[in-house]
Short mmCIF file of C-alpha atoms in Angstrom, two decimals:
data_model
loop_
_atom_site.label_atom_id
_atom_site.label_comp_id
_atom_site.label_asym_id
_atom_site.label_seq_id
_atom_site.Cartn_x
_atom_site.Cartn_y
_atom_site.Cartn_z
CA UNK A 169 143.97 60.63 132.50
CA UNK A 170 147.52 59.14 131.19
CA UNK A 171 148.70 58.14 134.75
CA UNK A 172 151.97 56.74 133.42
CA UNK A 173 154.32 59.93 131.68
CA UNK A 174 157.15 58.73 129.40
CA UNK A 175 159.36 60.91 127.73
CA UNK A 176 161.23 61.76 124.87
CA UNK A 177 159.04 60.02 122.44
CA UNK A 178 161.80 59.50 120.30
CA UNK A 179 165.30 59.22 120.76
CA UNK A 180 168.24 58.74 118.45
CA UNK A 181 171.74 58.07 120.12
CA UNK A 182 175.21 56.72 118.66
CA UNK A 183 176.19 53.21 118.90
CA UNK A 184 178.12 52.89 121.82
CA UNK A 185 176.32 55.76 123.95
CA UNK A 186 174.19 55.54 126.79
CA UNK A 187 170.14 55.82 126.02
CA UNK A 188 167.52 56.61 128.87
CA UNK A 189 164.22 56.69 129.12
CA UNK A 190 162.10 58.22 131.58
CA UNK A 191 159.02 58.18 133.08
CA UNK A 192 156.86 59.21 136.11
CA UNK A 193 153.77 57.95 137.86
CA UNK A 194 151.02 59.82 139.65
CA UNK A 195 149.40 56.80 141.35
CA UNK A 196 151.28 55.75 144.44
CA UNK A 197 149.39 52.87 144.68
CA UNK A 198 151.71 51.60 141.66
CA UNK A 199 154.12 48.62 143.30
CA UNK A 200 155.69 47.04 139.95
CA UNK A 201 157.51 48.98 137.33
CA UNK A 202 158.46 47.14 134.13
CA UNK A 203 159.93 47.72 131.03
CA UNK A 204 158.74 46.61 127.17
CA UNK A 205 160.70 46.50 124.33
CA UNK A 206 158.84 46.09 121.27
CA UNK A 207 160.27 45.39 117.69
CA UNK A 208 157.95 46.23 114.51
CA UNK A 209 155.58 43.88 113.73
CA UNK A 210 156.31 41.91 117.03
CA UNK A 211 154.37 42.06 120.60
CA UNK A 212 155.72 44.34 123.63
CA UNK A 213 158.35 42.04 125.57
CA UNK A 214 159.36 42.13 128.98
CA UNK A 215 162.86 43.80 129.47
CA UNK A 216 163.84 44.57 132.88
CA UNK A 217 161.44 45.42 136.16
CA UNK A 218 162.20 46.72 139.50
CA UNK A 219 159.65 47.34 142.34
CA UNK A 220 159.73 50.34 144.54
CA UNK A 221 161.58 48.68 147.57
CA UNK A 222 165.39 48.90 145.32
CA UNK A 223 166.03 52.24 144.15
CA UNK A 224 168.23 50.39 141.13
CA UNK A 225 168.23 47.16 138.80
CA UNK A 226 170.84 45.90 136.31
CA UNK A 227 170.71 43.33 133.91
CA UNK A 228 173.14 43.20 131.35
CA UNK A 229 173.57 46.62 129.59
CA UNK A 230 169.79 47.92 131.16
CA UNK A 231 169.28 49.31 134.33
CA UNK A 232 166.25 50.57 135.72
CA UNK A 233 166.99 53.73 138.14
CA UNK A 234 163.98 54.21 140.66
CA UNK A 235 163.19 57.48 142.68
CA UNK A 236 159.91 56.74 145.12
CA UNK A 237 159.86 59.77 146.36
CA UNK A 238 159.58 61.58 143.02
CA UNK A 239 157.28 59.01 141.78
CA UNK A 240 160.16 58.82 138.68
CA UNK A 241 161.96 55.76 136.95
CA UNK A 242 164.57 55.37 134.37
CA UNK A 243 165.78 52.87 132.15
CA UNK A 244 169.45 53.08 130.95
CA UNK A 245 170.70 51.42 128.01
CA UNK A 246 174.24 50.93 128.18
CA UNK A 247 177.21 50.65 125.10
CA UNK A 248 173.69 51.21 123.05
CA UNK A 249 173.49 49.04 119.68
CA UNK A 250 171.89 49.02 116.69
CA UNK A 251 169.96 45.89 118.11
CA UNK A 252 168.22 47.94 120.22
CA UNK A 253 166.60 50.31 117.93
CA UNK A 254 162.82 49.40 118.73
CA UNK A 255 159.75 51.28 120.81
CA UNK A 256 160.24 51.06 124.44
CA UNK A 257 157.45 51.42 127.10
CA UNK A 258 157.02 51.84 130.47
CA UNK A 259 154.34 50.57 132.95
CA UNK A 260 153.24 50.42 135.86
CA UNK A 261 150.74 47.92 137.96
CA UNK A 262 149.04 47.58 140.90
CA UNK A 263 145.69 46.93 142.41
CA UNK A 264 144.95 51.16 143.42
CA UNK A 265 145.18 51.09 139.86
CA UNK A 266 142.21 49.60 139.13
CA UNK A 267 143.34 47.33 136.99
CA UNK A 268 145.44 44.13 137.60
CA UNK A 269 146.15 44.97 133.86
CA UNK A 270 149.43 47.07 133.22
CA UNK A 271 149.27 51.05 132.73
CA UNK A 272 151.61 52.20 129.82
CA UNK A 273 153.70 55.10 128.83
CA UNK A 274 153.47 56.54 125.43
CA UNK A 275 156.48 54.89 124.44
CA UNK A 276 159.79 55.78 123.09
CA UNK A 277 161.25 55.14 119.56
CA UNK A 278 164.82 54.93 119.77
CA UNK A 279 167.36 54.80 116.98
CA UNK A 280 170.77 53.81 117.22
CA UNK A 281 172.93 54.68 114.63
CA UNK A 282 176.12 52.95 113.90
CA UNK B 65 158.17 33.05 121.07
CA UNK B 66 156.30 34.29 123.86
CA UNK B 67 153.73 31.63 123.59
CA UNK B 68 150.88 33.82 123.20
CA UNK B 69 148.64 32.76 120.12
CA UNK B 70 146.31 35.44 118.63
CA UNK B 71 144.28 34.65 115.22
CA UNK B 72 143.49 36.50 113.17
CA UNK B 73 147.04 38.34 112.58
CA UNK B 74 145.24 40.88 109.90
CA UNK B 75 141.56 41.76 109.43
CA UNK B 76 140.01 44.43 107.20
CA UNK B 77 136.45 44.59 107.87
CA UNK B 78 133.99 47.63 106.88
CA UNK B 79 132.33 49.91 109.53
CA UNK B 80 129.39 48.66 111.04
CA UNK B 81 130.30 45.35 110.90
CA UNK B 82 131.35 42.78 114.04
CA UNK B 83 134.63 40.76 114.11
CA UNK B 84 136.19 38.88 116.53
CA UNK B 85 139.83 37.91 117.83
CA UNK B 86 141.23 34.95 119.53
CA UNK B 87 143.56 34.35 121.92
CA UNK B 88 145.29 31.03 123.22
CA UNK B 89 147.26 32.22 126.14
CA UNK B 90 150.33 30.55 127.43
CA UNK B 91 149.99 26.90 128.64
CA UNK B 92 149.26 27.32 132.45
CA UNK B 93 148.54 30.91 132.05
CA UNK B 94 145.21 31.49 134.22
CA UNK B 95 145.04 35.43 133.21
CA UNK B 96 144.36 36.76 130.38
CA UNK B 97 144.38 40.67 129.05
CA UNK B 98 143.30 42.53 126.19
CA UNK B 99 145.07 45.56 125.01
CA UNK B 100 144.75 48.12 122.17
CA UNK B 101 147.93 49.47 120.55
CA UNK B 102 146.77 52.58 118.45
CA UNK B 103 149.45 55.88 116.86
CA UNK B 104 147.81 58.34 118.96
CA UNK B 105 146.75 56.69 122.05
CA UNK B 106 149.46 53.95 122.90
CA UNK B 107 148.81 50.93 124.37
CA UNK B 108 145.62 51.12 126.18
CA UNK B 109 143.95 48.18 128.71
CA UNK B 110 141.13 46.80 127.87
CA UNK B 111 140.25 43.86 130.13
CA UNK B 112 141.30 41.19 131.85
CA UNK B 113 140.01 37.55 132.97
CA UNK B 114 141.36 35.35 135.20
CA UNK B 115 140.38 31.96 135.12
CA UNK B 116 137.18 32.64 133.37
CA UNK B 117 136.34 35.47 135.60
CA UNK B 118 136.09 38.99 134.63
CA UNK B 119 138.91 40.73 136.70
CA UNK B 120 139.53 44.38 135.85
CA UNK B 121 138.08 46.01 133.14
CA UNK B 122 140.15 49.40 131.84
CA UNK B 123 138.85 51.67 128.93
CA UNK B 124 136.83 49.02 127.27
CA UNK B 125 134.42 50.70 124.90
CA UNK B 126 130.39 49.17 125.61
CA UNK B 127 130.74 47.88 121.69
CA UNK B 128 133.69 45.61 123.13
CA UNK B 129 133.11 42.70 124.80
CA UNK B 130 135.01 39.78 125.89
CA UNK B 131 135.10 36.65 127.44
CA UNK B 132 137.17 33.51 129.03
CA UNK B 133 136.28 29.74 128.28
CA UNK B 134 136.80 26.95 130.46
CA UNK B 135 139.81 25.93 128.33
CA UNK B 136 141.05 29.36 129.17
CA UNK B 137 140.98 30.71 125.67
CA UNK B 138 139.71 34.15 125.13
CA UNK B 139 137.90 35.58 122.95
CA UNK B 140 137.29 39.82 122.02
CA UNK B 141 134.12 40.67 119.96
CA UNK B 142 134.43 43.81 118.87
CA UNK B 143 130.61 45.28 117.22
CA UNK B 144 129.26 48.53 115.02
CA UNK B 145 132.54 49.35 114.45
CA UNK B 146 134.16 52.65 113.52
CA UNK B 147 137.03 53.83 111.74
CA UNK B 148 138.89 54.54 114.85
CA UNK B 149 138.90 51.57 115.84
CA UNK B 150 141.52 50.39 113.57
CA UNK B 151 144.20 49.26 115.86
CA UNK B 152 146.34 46.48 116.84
CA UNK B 153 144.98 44.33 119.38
CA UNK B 154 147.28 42.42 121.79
CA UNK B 155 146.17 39.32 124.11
CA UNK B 156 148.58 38.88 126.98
CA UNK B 157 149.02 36.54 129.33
CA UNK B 158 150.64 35.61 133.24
CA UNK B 159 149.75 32.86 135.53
CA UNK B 160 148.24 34.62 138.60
CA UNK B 161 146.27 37.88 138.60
CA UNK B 162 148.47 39.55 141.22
CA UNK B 163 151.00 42.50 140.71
CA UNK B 164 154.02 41.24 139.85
CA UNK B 165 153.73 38.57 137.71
CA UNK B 166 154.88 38.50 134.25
CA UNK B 167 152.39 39.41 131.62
CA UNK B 168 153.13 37.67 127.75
CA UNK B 169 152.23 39.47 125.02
CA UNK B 170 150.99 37.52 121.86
CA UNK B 171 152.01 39.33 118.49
CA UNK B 172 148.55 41.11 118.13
CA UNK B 173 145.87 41.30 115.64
CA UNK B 174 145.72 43.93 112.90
CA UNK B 175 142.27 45.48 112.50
CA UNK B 176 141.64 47.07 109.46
CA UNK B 177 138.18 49.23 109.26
CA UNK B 178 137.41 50.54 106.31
#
């Protein structure tokens, strides 16, 4: 049962355009929503997280977008670079999870060409 | 450097056989996960300890085990294994068990079965 949906699963935009991600949760019991950005070869790497109390984060060029009631979130990727070409996932935590351990999207490859 | 450690970084072992990983989480870190990072299936939770403790378990297979010492290393032994078990394996870290806290990802472990 994939409780965390993330889509596209790959995504190629233009340097200087915007890139987003989404995904969607079934399990409501879900109260912290962070990003991973993982480069080949490397570990997943905390990006940007939000819980479900904002409806919006920003750091930098990221922003997380957060709709409760649609059980949805977003990450934005502003002025996008070739830098951040690398797999990004989404997850989710929270006890009614049954796990203290983080529930992932699919991920998304995303290529930015200069 | 996220401060994870996990040895080996590459292991090609044949099927049947038993191998196991090692982790060093971050100094201070009291939790300690175990993921699986595989083409088809993503990056899948394994386990978790905290403090030496088993915590949450996710979809752990009964040939994987794992454990916590009291200098808060960890350790995965995975047994009999199969060719789909080839996967990178990822040790994470955060310093409390609750939702919220950041979780470190070491750079993972490259099992080879052949």
């Amino acid at each position: 049962q994939q409780q965390v949906k993330q889509s596209p699963q790959s995504l190629i935009v233009q340097k200087g355009g915007i890139s987003i991600i989404n995904c969607a949760y079934e399990n409501t019991a879900f109260d912290y929503f962070p990003w991973y950005q993982q480069f080949p070869g490397k570990g997943p790497a905390l990006l940007i997280a939000i819980r479900p109390d904002v409806s919006e984060k920003k750091e930098g060029r990221f922003t997380i977008s957060f709709n409760k009631s649609a059980k949805q979130f977003s990450l934005h990727i502003m002025d996008s670079q070739p830098g951040d070409s690398a797999t990004y996932f989404c997850a989710a935590r929270g006890r009614g999870g049954g796990a203290d351990g983080l529930t992932f999207g699919k991920g998304t490859h995303l290529i930015i060409q200069p | 450097d996220s401060g994870v450690t996990q040895t080996p970084k590459h292991l090609i072992t044949a099927t049947g056989q038993r191998v196991t990983l090692r982790c060093s989480p971050r100094s201070g870190d009291l939790s300690v996960y175990w993921y699986q990072q595989s083409l088809d299936q993503g990056l899948q939770f394994l386990i978790q300890y905290y403090n030496g403790e088993e915590r949450a378990k996710g979809n752990i297979l009964e040939r994987f085990s794992a454990q916590q010492f009291p200098d808060l290393h960890s350790e995965l032994n995975l047994s009999s294994l199969e060719l789909g078990d080839s996967a990178l394996y990822f040790c994470a870290s955060s310093a409390w068990g609750t939702s919220g806290n950041t979780i470190y990802f070491g750079e993972g472990s490259w099992l080879t079965v052949v």
